[in-house]
Amino acid sequence: AVVGGSVGAVIGHQMDQQAKELAQNIPNATVERVGEGIQVTFSTGLLFDFDSDRVLGESTKNLKTLAKILDKYPGSDLLIVGRTDSLGTSAYNQDLSFRRVRATAAYITSQGVLLERLKSDGNGEAAPVSDNRTEAGQAKNRRVEVAIFASGKYKAQLEAKAAKGK
């Protein structure tokens, strides 16, 4: 229990520091601590044009900053979740959400973040943040979301270190 508690405290502190940096350096992002991780929602950033997986200009600025901060915290991994509006078939939207994730991951890795640190999921048109009956709502649903969490490797390193210190 002591080992787990000390590992949790170290991870919690690291995530607090990382969340603070993200909030300070990425304008218009909502940064929330969720459990042992961080949820980052880009209000103007990680959106896509209709039927597109091309990372837009504003998104590249946010992703570049995100990559720089991730570089400072090598014990963190990133989950990228792709989403779409509800236009088109569910199968097409599912594929499009994965293409958006791949495009986002490619940009982040081009900024020096190792691919092994990235996890991905495509949720298609599930979990819209806005009303798909309006064009404005559809535009808000064409996005990716990111979550930051401690890597399994980092947790194992901390546990081994804590066990030795007992």
mmCIF file of C-alpha atoms in Angstrom:
data_model
loop_
_atom_site.group_PDB
_atom_site.id
_atom_site.type_symbol
_atom_site.label_atom_id
_atom_site.label_comp_id
_atom_site.label_asym_id
_atom_site.label_seq_id
_atom_site.Cartn_x
_atom_site.Cartn_y
_atom_site.Cartn_z
ATOM 1 C CA ALA A 1 0.000 0.000 0.000
ATOM 2 C CA VAL A 2 2.874 2.336 0.822
ATOM 3 C CA VAL A 3 4.501 1.661 -2.558
ATOM 4 C CA GLY A 4 1.236 2.322 -4.400
ATOM 5 C CA GLY A 5 0.607 5.483 -2.416
ATOM 6 C CA SER A 6 4.037 6.927 -3.099
ATOM 7 C CA VAL A 7 3.794 6.048 -6.805
ATOM 8 C CA GLY A 8 0.375 7.693 -6.981
ATOM 9 C CA ALA A 9 1.727 10.811 -5.279
ATOM 10 C CA VAL A 10 4.631 11.114 -7.728
ATOM 11 C CA ILE A 11 2.361 10.598 -10.732
ATOM 12 C CA GLY A 12 -0.197 13.032 -9.332
ATOM 13 C CA HIS A 13 2.459 15.705 -8.852
ATOM 14 C CA GLN A 14 3.809 15.168 -12.362
ATOM 15 C CA MET A 15 0.318 15.402 -13.859
ATOM 16 C CA ASP A 16 -0.427 18.556 -11.853
ATOM 17 C CA GLN A 17 2.746 20.191 -13.203
ATOM 18 C CA GLN A 18 2.023 19.078 -16.751
ATOM 19 C CA ALA A 19 -1.598 20.290 -16.555
ATOM 20 C CA LYS A 20 -0.404 23.673 -15.312
ATOM 21 C CA GLU A 21 2.013 24.022 -18.252
ATOM 22 C CA LEU A 22 -0.659 22.987 -20.751
ATOM 23 C CA ALA A 23 -3.164 25.485 -19.357
ATOM 24 C CA GLN A 24 -0.584 28.284 -19.449
ATOM 25 C CA ASN A 25 0.739 27.572 -22.931
ATOM 26 C CA ILE A 26 -2.237 26.495 -25.028
ATOM 27 C CA PRO A 27 -4.744 29.319 -25.412
ATOM 28 C CA ASN A 28 -8.433 28.439 -25.392
ATOM 29 C CA ALA A 29 -7.787 24.902 -24.120
ATOM 30 C CA THR A 30 -9.680 23.417 -21.230
ATOM 31 C CA VAL A 31 -7.286 21.339 -19.153
ATOM 32 C CA GLU A 32 -8.859 19.047 -16.580
ATOM 33 C CA ARG A 33 -7.300 16.566 -14.208
ATOM 34 C CA VAL A 34 -9.280 13.333 -14.460
ATOM 35 C CA GLY A 35 -8.160 10.558 -12.124
ATOM 36 C CA GLU A 36 -4.442 10.034 -12.704
ATOM 37 C CA GLY A 37 -4.582 11.742 -16.077
ATOM 38 C CA ILE A 38 -5.310 14.968 -17.907
ATOM 39 C CA GLN A 39 -8.112 15.670 -20.399
ATOM 40 C CA VAL A 40 -7.321 18.451 -22.861
ATOM 41 C CA THR A 41 -10.149 19.958 -24.898
ATOM 42 C CA PHE A 42 -9.162 22.428 -27.590
ATOM 43 C CA SER A 43 -12.007 24.874 -28.160
ATOM 44 C CA THR A 44 -10.507 26.297 -31.340
ATOM 45 C CA GLY A 45 -7.859 23.769 -32.122
ATOM 46 C CA LEU A 46 -8.200 20.188 -33.116
ATOM 47 C CA LEU A 47 -11.089 20.545 -35.525
ATOM 48 C CA PHE A 48 -11.275 19.333 -39.119
ATOM 49 C CA ASP A 49 -13.026 20.437 -42.280
ATOM 50 C CA PHE A 50 -15.971 18.414 -43.579
ATOM 51 C CA ASP A 51 -14.909 14.953 -44.813
ATOM 52 C CA SER A 52 -11.253 15.773 -44.154
ATOM 53 C CA ASP A 53 -8.414 14.340 -42.127
ATOM 54 C CA ARG A 54 -6.050 17.254 -42.846
ATOM 55 C CA VAL A 55 -4.717 18.908 -39.683
ATOM 56 C CA LEU A 56 -5.651 22.600 -39.854
ATOM 57 C CA GLY A 57 -3.308 25.537 -39.167
ATOM 58 C CA GLU A 58 -4.587 26.388 -35.678
ATOM 59 C CA SER A 59 -4.380 22.719 -34.775
ATOM 60 C CA THR A 60 -0.715 22.544 -35.737
ATOM 61 C CA LYS A 61 0.094 25.363 -33.294
ATOM 62 C CA ASN A 62 -1.693 23.546 -30.474
ATOM 63 C CA LEU A 63 -0.121 20.198 -31.356
ATOM 64 C CA LYS A 64 3.357 21.718 -31.550
ATOM 65 C CA THR A 65 2.941 23.140 -28.041
ATOM 66 C CA LEU A 66 1.490 19.866 -26.785
ATOM 67 C CA ALA A 67 4.471 17.958 -28.228
ATOM 68 C CA LYS A 68 6.976 20.317 -26.540
ATOM 69 C CA ILE A 69 5.298 19.798 -23.185
ATOM 70 C CA LEU A 70 5.094 16.013 -23.679
ATOM 71 C CA ASP A 71 8.825 16.051 -24.397
ATOM 72 C CA LYS A 72 9.436 17.463 -20.906
ATOM 73 C CA TYR A 73 7.485 14.598 -19.346
ATOM 74 C CA PRO A 74 8.790 11.344 -20.857
ATOM 75 C CA GLY A 75 6.732 9.290 -18.390
ATOM 76 C CA SER A 76 3.508 10.470 -20.013
ATOM 77 C CA ASP A 77 1.650 8.856 -22.886
ATOM 78 C CA LEU A 78 -1.099 10.366 -25.013
ATOM 79 C CA LEU A 79 -4.470 8.949 -26.039
ATOM 80 C CA ILE A 80 -5.897 10.501 -29.209
ATOM 81 C CA VAL A 81 -9.603 9.940 -29.864
ATOM 82 C CA GLY A 82 -11.066 10.817 -33.269
ATOM 83 C CA ARG A 83 -14.639 11.968 -33.789
ATOM 84 C CA THR A 84 -16.882 13.066 -36.666
ATOM 85 C CA ASP A 85 -20.221 14.698 -37.304
ATOM 86 C CA SER A 86 -23.184 12.440 -38.097
ATOM 87 C CA LEU A 87 -23.266 13.065 -41.858
ATOM 88 C CA GLY A 88 -22.548 9.909 -43.843
ATOM 89 C CA THR A 89 -22.753 6.301 -42.768
ATOM 90 C CA SER A 90 -21.571 5.115 -39.373
ATOM 91 C CA ALA A 91 -18.955 2.890 -41.033
ATOM 92 C CA TYR A 92 -17.586 5.773 -43.108
ATOM 93 C CA ASN A 93 -17.485 8.057 -40.069
ATOM 94 C CA GLN A 94 -15.713 5.407 -38.022
ATOM 95 C CA ASP A 95 -13.005 5.153 -40.690
ATOM 96 C CA LEU A 96 -12.763 8.955 -40.960
ATOM 97 C CA SER A 97 -12.285 9.253 -37.209
ATOM 98 C CA PHE A 98 -9.333 6.836 -37.408
ATOM 99 C CA ARG A 99 -7.856 8.793 -40.332
ATOM 100 C CA ARG A 100 -8.061 11.954 -38.227
ATOM 101 C CA VAL A 101 -6.275 10.192 -35.386
ATOM 102 C CA ARG A 102 -3.529 8.987 -37.752
ATOM 103 C CA ALA A 103 -3.062 12.508 -39.165
ATOM 104 C CA THR A 104 -2.861 13.962 -35.665
ATOM 105 C CA ALA A 105 -0.419 11.263 -34.533
ATOM 106 C CA ALA A 106 1.735 11.838 -37.620
ATOM 107 C CA TYR A 107 1.984 15.532 -36.837
ATOM 108 C CA ILE A 108 2.835 14.916 -33.179
ATOM 109 C CA THR A 109 5.527 12.393 -34.099
ATOM 110 C CA SER A 110 6.933 14.863 -36.652
ATOM 111 C CA GLN A 111 7.510 17.114 -33.629
ATOM 112 C CA GLY A 112 9.703 14.483 -31.967
ATOM 113 C CA VAL A 113 7.249 12.543 -29.792
ATOM 114 C CA LEU A 114 7.867 8.806 -30.114
ATOM 115 C CA LEU A 115 5.039 6.854 -31.739
ATOM 116 C CA GLU A 116 5.195 4.274 -28.928
ATOM 117 C CA ARG A 117 3.910 6.992 -26.566
ATOM 118 C CA LEU A 118 0.699 7.447 -28.565
ATOM 119 C CA LYS A 119 -2.441 5.378 -28.201
ATOM 120 C CA SER A 120 -5.483 5.911 -30.390
ATOM 121 C CA ASP A 121 -9.152 5.274 -30.756
ATOM 122 C CA GLY A 122 -11.754 6.272 -33.312
ATOM 123 C CA ASN A 123 -15.258 6.910 -32.065
ATOM 124 C CA GLY A 124 -16.827 8.085 -35.300
ATOM 125 C CA GLU A 125 -20.010 10.014 -34.686
ATOM 126 C CA ALA A 126 -20.478 8.751 -31.099
ATOM 127 C CA ALA A 127 -20.374 11.267 -28.230
ATOM 128 C CA PRO A 128 -21.021 14.541 -30.080
ATOM 129 C CA VAL A 129 -20.202 17.727 -28.178
ATOM 130 C CA SER A 130 -22.715 19.728 -30.167
ATOM 131 C CA ASP A 131 -25.995 19.365 -32.026
ATOM 132 C CA ASN A 132 -25.490 17.545 -35.339
ATOM 133 C CA ARG A 133 -28.675 19.129 -36.732
ATOM 134 C CA THR A 134 -26.890 22.443 -37.345
ATOM 135 C CA GLU A 135 -23.836 23.224 -39.479
ATOM 136 C CA ALA A 136 -22.164 24.955 -36.530
ATOM 137 C CA GLY A 137 -22.747 21.907 -34.345
ATOM 138 C CA GLN A 138 -21.471 19.541 -37.015
ATOM 139 C CA ALA A 139 -18.288 21.605 -37.337
ATOM 140 C CA LYS A 140 -17.642 21.311 -33.581
ATOM 141 C CA ASN A 141 -18.014 17.530 -33.797
ATOM 142 C CA ARG A 142 -15.260 17.154 -36.429
ATOM 143 C CA ARG A 143 -12.419 16.830 -33.966
ATOM 144 C CA VAL A 144 -9.927 14.793 -32.036
ATOM 145 C CA GLU A 145 -9.583 14.844 -28.284
ATOM 146 C CA VAL A 146 -6.486 14.076 -26.259
ATOM 147 C CA ALA A 147 -5.874 12.614 -22.831
ATOM 148 C CA ILE A 148 -2.521 12.362 -21.101
ATOM 149 C CA PHE A 149 -1.716 9.576 -18.671
ATOM 150 C CA ALA A 150 1.284 7.989 -16.983
ATOM 151 C CA SER A 151 2.818 5.252 -19.103
ATOM 152 C CA GLY A 152 2.942 1.679 -17.838
ATOM 153 C CA LYS A 153 6.725 1.765 -18.152
ATOM 154 C CA TYR A 154 6.940 4.878 -15.983
ATOM 155 C CA LYS A 155 4.638 3.375 -13.343
ATOM 156 C CA ALA A 156 6.768 0.201 -13.260
ATOM 157 C CA GLN A 157 9.950 2.278 -12.828
ATOM 158 C CA LEU A 158 8.410 4.194 -9.931
ATOM 159 C CA GLU A 159 7.155 0.996 -8.285
ATOM 160 C CA ALA A 160 10.586 -0.635 -8.546
ATOM 161 C CA LYS A 161 12.245 2.473 -7.104
ATOM 162 C CA ALA A 162 9.726 2.652 -4.251
ATOM 163 C CA ALA A 163 10.128 -1.078 -3.488
ATOM 164 C CA LYS A 164 13.912 -0.676 -3.226
ATOM 165 C CA GLY A 165 13.473 2.242 -0.847
ATOM 166 C CA LYS A 166 11.354 0.229 1.620
#
